[in-house]
Short mmCIF file of C-alpha atoms in Angstrom, two decimals:
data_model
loop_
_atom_site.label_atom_id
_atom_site.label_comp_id
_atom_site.label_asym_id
_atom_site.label_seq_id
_atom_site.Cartn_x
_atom_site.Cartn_y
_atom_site.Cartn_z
CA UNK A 1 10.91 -31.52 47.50
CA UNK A 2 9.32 -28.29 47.68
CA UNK A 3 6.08 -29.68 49.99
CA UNK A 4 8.68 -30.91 52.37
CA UNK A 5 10.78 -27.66 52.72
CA UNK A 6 7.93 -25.89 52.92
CA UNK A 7 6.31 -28.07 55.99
CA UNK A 8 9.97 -27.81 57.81
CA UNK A 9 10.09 -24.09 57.15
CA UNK A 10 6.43 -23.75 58.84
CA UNK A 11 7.29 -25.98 61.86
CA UNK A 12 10.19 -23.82 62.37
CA UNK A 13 8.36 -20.68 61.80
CA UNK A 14 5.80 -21.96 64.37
CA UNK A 15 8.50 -22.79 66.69
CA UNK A 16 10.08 -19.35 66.72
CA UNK A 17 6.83 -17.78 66.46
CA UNK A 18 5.50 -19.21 69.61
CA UNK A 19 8.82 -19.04 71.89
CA UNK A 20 8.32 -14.87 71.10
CA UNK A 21 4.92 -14.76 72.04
CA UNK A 22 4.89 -17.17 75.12
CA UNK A 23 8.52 -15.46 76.63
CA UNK A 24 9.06 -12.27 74.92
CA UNK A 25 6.41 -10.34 78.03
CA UNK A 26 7.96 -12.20 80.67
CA UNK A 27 11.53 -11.29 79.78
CA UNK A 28 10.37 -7.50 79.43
CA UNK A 29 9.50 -7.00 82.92
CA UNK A 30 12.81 -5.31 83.63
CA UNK A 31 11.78 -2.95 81.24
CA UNK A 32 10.10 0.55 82.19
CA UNK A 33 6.60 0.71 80.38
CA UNK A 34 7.12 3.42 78.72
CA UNK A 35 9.53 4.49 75.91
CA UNK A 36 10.67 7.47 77.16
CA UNK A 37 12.02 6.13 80.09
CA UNK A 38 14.41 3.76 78.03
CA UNK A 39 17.95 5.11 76.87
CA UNK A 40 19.31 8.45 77.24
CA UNK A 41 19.45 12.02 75.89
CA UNK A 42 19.83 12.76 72.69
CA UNK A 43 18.77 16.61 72.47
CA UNK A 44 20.39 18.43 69.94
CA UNK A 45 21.49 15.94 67.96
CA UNK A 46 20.48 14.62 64.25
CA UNK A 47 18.95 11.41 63.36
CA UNK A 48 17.14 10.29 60.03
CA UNK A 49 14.79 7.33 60.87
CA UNK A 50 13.48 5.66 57.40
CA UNK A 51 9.74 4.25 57.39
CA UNK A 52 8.65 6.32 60.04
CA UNK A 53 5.09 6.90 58.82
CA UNK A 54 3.49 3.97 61.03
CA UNK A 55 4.35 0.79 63.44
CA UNK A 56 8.01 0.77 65.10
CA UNK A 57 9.38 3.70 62.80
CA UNK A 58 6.76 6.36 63.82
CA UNK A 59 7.35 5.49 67.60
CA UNK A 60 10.53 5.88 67.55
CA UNK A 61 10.63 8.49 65.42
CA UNK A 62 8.17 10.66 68.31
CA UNK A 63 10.65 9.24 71.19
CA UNK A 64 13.16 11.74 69.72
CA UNK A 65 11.53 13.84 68.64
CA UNK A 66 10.18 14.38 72.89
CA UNK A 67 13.53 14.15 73.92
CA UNK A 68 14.94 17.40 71.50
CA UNK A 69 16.89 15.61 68.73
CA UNK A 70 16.93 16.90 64.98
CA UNK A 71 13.96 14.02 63.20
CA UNK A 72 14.53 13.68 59.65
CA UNK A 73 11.61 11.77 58.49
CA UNK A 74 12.98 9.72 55.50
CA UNK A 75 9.60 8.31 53.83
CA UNK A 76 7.94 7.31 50.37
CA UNK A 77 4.77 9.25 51.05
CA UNK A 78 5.52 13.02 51.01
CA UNK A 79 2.16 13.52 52.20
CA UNK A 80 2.13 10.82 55.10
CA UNK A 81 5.27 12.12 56.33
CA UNK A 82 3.72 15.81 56.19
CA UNK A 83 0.76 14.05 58.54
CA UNK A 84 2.78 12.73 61.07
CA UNK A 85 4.97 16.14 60.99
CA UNK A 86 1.76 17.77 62.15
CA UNK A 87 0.74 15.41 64.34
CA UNK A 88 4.21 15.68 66.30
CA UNK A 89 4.06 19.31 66.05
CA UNK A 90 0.55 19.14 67.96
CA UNK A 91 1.83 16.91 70.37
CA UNK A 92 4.71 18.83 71.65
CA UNK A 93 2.73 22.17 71.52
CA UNK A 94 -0.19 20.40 73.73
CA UNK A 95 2.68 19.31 76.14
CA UNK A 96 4.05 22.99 76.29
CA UNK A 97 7.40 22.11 74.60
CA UNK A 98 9.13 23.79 71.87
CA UNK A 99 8.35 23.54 68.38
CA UNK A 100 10.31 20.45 67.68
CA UNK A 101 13.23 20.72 64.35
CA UNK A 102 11.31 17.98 62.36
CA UNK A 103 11.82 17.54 58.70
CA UNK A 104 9.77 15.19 55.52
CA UNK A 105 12.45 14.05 52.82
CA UNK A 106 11.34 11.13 50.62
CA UNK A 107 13.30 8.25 50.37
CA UNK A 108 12.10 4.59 48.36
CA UNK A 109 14.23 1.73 49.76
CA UNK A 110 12.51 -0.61 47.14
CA UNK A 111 14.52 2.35 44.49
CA UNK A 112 18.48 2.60 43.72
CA UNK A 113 17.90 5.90 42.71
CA UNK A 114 15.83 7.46 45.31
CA UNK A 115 18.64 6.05 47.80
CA UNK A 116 20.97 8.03 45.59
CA UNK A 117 18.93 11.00 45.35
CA UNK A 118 18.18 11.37 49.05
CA UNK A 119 22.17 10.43 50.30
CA UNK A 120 23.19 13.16 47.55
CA UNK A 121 21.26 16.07 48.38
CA UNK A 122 21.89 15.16 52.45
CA UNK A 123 25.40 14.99 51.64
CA UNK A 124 25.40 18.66 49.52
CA UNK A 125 23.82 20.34 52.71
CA UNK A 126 27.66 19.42 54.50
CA UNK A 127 25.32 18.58 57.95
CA UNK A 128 26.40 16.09 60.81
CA UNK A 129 24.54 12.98 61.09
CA UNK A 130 24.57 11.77 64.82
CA UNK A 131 21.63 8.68 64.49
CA UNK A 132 20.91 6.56 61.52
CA UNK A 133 18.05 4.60 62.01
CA UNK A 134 17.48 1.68 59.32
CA UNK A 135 14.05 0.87 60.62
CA UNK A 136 11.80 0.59 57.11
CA UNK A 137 10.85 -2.89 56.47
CA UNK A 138 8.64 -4.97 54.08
CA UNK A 139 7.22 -8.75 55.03
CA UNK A 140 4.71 -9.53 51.99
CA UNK A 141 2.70 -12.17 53.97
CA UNK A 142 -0.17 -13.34 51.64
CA UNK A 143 1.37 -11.79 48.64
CA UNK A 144 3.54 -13.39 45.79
CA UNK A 145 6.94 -12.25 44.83
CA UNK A 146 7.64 -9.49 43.68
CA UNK A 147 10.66 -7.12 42.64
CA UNK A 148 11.90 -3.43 43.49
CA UNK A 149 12.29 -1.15 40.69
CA UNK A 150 15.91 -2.48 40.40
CA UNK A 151 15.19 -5.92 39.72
CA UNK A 152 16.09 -7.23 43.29
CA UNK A 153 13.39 -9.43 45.59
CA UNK A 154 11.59 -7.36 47.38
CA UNK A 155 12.39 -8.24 51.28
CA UNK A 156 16.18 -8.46 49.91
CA UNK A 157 16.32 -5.32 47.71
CA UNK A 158 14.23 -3.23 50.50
CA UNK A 159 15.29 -4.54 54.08
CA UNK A 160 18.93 -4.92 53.05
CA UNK A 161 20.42 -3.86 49.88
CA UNK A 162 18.80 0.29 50.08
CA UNK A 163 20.12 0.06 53.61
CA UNK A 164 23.35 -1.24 53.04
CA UNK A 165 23.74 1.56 50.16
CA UNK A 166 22.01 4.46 52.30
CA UNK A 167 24.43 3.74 54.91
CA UNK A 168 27.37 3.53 53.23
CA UNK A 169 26.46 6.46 50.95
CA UNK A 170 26.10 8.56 54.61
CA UNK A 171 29.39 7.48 56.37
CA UNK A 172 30.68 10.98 55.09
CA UNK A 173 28.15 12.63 57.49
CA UNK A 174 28.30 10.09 60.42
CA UNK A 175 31.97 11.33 60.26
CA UNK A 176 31.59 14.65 60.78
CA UNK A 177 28.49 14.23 63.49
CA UNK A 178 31.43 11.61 65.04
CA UNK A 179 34.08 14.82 64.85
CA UNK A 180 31.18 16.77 66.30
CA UNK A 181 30.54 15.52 69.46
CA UNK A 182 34.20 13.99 69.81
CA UNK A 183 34.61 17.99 70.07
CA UNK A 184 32.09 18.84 71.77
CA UNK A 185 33.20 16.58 74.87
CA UNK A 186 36.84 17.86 74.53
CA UNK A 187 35.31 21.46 75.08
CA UNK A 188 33.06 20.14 78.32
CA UNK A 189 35.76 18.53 79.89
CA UNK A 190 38.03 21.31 79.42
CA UNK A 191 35.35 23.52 81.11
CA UNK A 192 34.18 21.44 83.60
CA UNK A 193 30.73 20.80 82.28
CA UNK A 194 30.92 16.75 82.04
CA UNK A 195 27.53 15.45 82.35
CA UNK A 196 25.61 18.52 82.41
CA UNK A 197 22.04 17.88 81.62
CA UNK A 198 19.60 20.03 79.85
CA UNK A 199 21.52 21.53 77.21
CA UNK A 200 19.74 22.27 73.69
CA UNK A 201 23.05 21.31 71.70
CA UNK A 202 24.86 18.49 70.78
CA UNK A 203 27.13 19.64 73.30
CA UNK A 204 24.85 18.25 76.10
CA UNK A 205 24.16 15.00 74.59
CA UNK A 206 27.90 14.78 73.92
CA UNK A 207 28.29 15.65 77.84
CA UNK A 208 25.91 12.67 78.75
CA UNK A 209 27.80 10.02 76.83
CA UNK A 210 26.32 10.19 73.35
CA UNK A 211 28.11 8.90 70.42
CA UNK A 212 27.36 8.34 66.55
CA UNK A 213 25.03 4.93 66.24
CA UNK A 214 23.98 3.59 63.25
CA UNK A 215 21.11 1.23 64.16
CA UNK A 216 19.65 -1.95 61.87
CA UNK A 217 16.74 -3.22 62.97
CA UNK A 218 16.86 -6.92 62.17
CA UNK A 219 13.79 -9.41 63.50
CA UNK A 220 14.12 -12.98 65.49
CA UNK A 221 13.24 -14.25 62.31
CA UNK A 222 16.46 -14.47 60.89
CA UNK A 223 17.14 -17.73 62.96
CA UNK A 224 14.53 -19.16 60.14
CA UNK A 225 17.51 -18.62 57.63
CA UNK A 226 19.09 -21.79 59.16
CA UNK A 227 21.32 -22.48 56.16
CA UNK A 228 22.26 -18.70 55.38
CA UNK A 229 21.69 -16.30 53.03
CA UNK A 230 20.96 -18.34 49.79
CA UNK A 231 24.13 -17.61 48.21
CA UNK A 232 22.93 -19.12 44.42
CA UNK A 233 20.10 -17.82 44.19
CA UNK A 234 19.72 -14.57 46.41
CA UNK A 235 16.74 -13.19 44.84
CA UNK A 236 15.11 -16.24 44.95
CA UNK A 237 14.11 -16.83 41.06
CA UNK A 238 14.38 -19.92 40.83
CA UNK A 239 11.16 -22.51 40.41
CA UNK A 240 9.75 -22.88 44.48
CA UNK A 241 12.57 -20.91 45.68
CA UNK A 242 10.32 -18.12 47.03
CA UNK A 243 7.86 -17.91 50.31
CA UNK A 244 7.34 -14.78 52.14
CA UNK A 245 8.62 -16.57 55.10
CA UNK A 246 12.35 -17.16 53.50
CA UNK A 247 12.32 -14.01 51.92
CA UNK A 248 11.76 -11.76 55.08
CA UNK A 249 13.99 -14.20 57.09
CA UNK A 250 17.21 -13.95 54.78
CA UNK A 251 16.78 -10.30 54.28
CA UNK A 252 16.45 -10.01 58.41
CA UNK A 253 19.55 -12.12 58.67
CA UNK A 254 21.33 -9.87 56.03
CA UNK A 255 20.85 -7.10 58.02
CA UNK A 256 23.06 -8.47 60.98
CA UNK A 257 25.32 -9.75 58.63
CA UNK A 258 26.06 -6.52 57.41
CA UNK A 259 26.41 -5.07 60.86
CA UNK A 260 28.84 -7.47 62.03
CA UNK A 261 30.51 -6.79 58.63
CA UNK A 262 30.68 -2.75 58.67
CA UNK A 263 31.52 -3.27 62.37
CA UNK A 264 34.42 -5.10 61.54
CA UNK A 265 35.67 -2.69 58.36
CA UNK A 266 35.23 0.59 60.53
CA UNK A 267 37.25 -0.99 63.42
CA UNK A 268 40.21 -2.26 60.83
CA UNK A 269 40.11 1.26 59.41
CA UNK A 270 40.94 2.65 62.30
CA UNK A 271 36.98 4.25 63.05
CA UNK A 272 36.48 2.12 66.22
CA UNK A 273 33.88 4.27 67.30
CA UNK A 274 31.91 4.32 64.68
CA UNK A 275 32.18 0.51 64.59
CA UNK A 276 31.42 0.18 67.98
CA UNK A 277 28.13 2.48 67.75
CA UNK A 278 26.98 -0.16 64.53
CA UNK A 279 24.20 -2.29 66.57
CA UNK A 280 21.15 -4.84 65.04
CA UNK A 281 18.08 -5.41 67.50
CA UNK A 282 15.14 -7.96 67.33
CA UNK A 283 12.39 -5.60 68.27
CA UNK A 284 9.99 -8.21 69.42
CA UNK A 285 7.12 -9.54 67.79
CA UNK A 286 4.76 -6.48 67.63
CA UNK A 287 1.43 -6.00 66.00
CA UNK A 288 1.97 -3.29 62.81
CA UNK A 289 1.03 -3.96 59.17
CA UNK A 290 2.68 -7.05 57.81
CA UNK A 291 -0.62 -8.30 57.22
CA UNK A 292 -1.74 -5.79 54.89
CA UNK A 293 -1.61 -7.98 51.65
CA UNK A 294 -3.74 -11.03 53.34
CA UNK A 295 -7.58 -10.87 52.37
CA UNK A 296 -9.54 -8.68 53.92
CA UNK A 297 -11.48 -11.17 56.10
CA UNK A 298 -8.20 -12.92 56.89
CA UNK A 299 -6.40 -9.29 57.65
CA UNK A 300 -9.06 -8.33 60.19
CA UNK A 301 -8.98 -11.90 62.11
CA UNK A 302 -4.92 -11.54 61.98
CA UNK A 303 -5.06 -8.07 63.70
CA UNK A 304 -8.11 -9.04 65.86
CA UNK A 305 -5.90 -11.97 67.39
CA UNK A 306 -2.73 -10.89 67.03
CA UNK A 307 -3.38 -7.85 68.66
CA UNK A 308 -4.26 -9.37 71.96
CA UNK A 309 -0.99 -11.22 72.15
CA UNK A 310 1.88 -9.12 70.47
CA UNK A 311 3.76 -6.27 71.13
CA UNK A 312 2.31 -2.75 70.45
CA UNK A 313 4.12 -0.34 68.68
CA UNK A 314 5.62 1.70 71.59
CA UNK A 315 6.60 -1.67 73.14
CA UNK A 316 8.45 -2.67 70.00
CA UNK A 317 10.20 0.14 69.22
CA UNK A 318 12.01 0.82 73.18
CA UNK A 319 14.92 -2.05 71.64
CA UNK A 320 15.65 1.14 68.66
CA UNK A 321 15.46 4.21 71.79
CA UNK A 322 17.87 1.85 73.76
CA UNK A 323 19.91 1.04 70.97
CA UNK A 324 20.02 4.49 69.89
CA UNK A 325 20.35 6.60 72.60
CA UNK A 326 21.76 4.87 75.69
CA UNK A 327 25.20 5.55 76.14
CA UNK A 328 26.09 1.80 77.34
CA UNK A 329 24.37 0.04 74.60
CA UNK A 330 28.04 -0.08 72.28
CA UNK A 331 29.68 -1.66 75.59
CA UNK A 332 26.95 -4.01 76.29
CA UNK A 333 26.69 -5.23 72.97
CA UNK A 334 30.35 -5.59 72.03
CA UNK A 335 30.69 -9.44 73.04
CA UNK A 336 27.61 -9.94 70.62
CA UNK A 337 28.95 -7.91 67.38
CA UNK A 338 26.30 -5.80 67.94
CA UNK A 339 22.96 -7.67 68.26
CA UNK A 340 20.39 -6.71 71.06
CA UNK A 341 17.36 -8.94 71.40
CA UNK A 342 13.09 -7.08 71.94
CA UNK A 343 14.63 -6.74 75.63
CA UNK A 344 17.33 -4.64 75.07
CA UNK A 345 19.54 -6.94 76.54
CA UNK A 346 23.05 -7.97 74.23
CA UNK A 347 22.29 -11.68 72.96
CA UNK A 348 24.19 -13.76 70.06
CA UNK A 349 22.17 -14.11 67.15
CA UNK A 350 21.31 -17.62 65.21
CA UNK A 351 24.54 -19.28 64.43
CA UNK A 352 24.20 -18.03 60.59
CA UNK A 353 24.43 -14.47 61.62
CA UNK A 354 27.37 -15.35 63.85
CA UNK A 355 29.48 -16.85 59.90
CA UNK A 356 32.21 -14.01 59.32
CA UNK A 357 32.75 -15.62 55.31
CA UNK A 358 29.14 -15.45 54.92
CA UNK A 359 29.30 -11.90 56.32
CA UNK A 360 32.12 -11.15 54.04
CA UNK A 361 30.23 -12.66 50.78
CA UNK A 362 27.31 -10.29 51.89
CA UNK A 363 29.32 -6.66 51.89
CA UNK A 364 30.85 -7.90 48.12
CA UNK A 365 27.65 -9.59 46.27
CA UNK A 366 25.53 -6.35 48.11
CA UNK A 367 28.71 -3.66 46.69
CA UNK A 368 28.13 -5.30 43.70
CA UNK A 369 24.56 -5.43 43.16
CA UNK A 370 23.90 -1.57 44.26
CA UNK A 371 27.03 -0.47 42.27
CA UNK A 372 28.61 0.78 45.24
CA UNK A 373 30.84 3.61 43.84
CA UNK A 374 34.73 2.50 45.11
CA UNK A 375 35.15 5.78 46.73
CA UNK A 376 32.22 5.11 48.76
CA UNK A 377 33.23 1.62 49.44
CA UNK A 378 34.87 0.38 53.19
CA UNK A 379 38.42 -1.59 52.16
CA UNK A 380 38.39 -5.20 53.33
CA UNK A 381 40.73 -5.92 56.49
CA UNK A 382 43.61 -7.79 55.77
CA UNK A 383 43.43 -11.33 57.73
#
């Protein structure tokens, strides 16, 4: 009975909804107010944050960019990542800092190909990779389904499946930024220079505690998914399979699936820290442009609202600086596989993200559906 699933998945939309906005303030207050004074340094180091044009991504993408790290800017729009570029370039030369290394490469989640495209020319440049920031993120509220260029539901085939094949087609480079600053701290602790502060390399960061992260950022709403991913029908084709709702929510819930899942491959192939450094975060229920494909009048009331009670931008985005950059957040979350709620504290997830099979039957349907080449593929741990 469609009706009926679709009342149930509203009350428990409402439910969730509700808890966020009535508790997620309160359990901030432990927080410092300001984004910069969450996590740790990261100066010197590289990090590609994908939709960083607006919302959470551009936030975070200007947190690291204050604090000295390497921003790749991995967006659709050439020429919205060229405006942010500027407008971070003004913004450290009005606060008298150096021009900052920030660079615009175009990158389509919703495209197989323009995942390829990007991974293949980052991967001919031979570079280190030190953050990997899967923050893009569609939620078609108002809209009807649609499909990425490669045939897959949207939410699905953007939030997980050109994440899941970005990040595996990048492991080669998260090595090598790994082998970086494993180096780097043998060569500060020969000379003395542990925890040194205020050094433009990865050397300093490396000093401070840094390590490799590769950060998914997920969204409360996965507990929504209360049966799972649906396994026979993941695109959701079938007749009154598809609502925006279940379509965000399973594609939120995939993304901690496949955390838990690359956590546990990396740590049976003998890469525990890289596994340990693979973290999902709720960010917190924020105000940024899900509503974009509601009417107009219905778009302004939403933000006029909505506004007053969510999270801003800079709020949401302090669970991806902590995640990312401070140098306790693999230790705090390892009892959680990963998973750090909007207060940057280490919390289990719904009980679906917490299924190991259903993690399992994510990393092969996803390998299959993106063609994962083998060579690029993690090997399954023996049980």
């Amino acid at each position: 009975m469609t009706w009926w699933n679709n009342v149930v998945a509203g009350v428990l939309n409402a439910i969730v909804f509700s808890y966020d906005i009535l508790f997620q303030t309160w359990g901030m207050r432990h927080l410092p107010k300001h984004i910069d004074d969450v996590g740790g340094p990261v100066e010197g180091l590289t990090a590609i944050v994908t939709g960083p044009t607006s919302g959470i991504g551009e936030e975070t993408a200007a947190a690291l960019v204050r604090r000295g790290a390497k921003v790749v800017l991995a967006c659709r729009s050439a020429a919205r990542g060229e405006e942010l570029k500027k407008r971070l370039d003004a913004a450290e030369a009005e606060a008298g800092r150096k021009q900052p290394h920030i660079e615009v490469r175009l990158l389509d989640l919703a495209s197989l190909d323009s995942v390829r495209a990007f991974a293949a020319a980052w991967e001919a440049e031979g570079r280190p990779l030190h953050l990997l920031i899967n923050n893009a993120g569609v939620f078609t509220i108002g809209a009807p389904r649609s499909e990425t260029r490669d045939g897959f539901e949207m939410h699905m085939g953007s939030n997980h499946l050109g994440h899941y094949l970005l990040t595996l087609s990048l492991l080669p480079s998260l090595r090598r930024g790994a082998a970086q600053l494993r180096a780097a701290t043998a060569s500060s602790t020969a000379n003395g220079h542990v925890g040194a502060n205020g050094s433009s390399t990865a050397a300093g960061a490396a000093a401070n505690g840094q390590r490799v992260r590769i950060v998914n950022v997920s969204s409360s709403y996965h507990a929504l998914a209360t049966k799972g991913i649906s396994v026979t029908d993941p695109h959701l084709t079938k007749p009154g399979a598809y609502s925006a709702d279940f379509g965000y929510a399973q594609s939120k819930l995939a993304n901690i699936l496949f955390t838990r899942e690359l956590r546990r491959r990396l740590a049976a192939a003998g890469e525990p820290e890289l596994a340990a450094g693979c973290l999902a975060l709720h960010p917190g229920l924020v105000c940024t442009g899900v509503a974009r494909g509601l009417p107009a009048l219905m778009r302004s009331a939403y933000y006029a609202i909505m506004g007053l009670v969510l999270l801003n931008s800079m709020q949401g985005a302090r669970a991806s600086i902590h995640a990312a950059t401070a140098p306790s957040a693999p230790a705090e979350a390892a009892a959680t596989s990963g998973y750090f709620n909007s207060n940057c504290l280490p919390i289990a997830p719904a009980p679906a993200a917490q299924d190991d099979a259903a993690a399992l039957w994510l990393w092969r349907w996803s390998a299959e559906q993106v063609k994962l080449p083998p060579a690029a593929d993690l090997p399954e741990p023996s049980t």
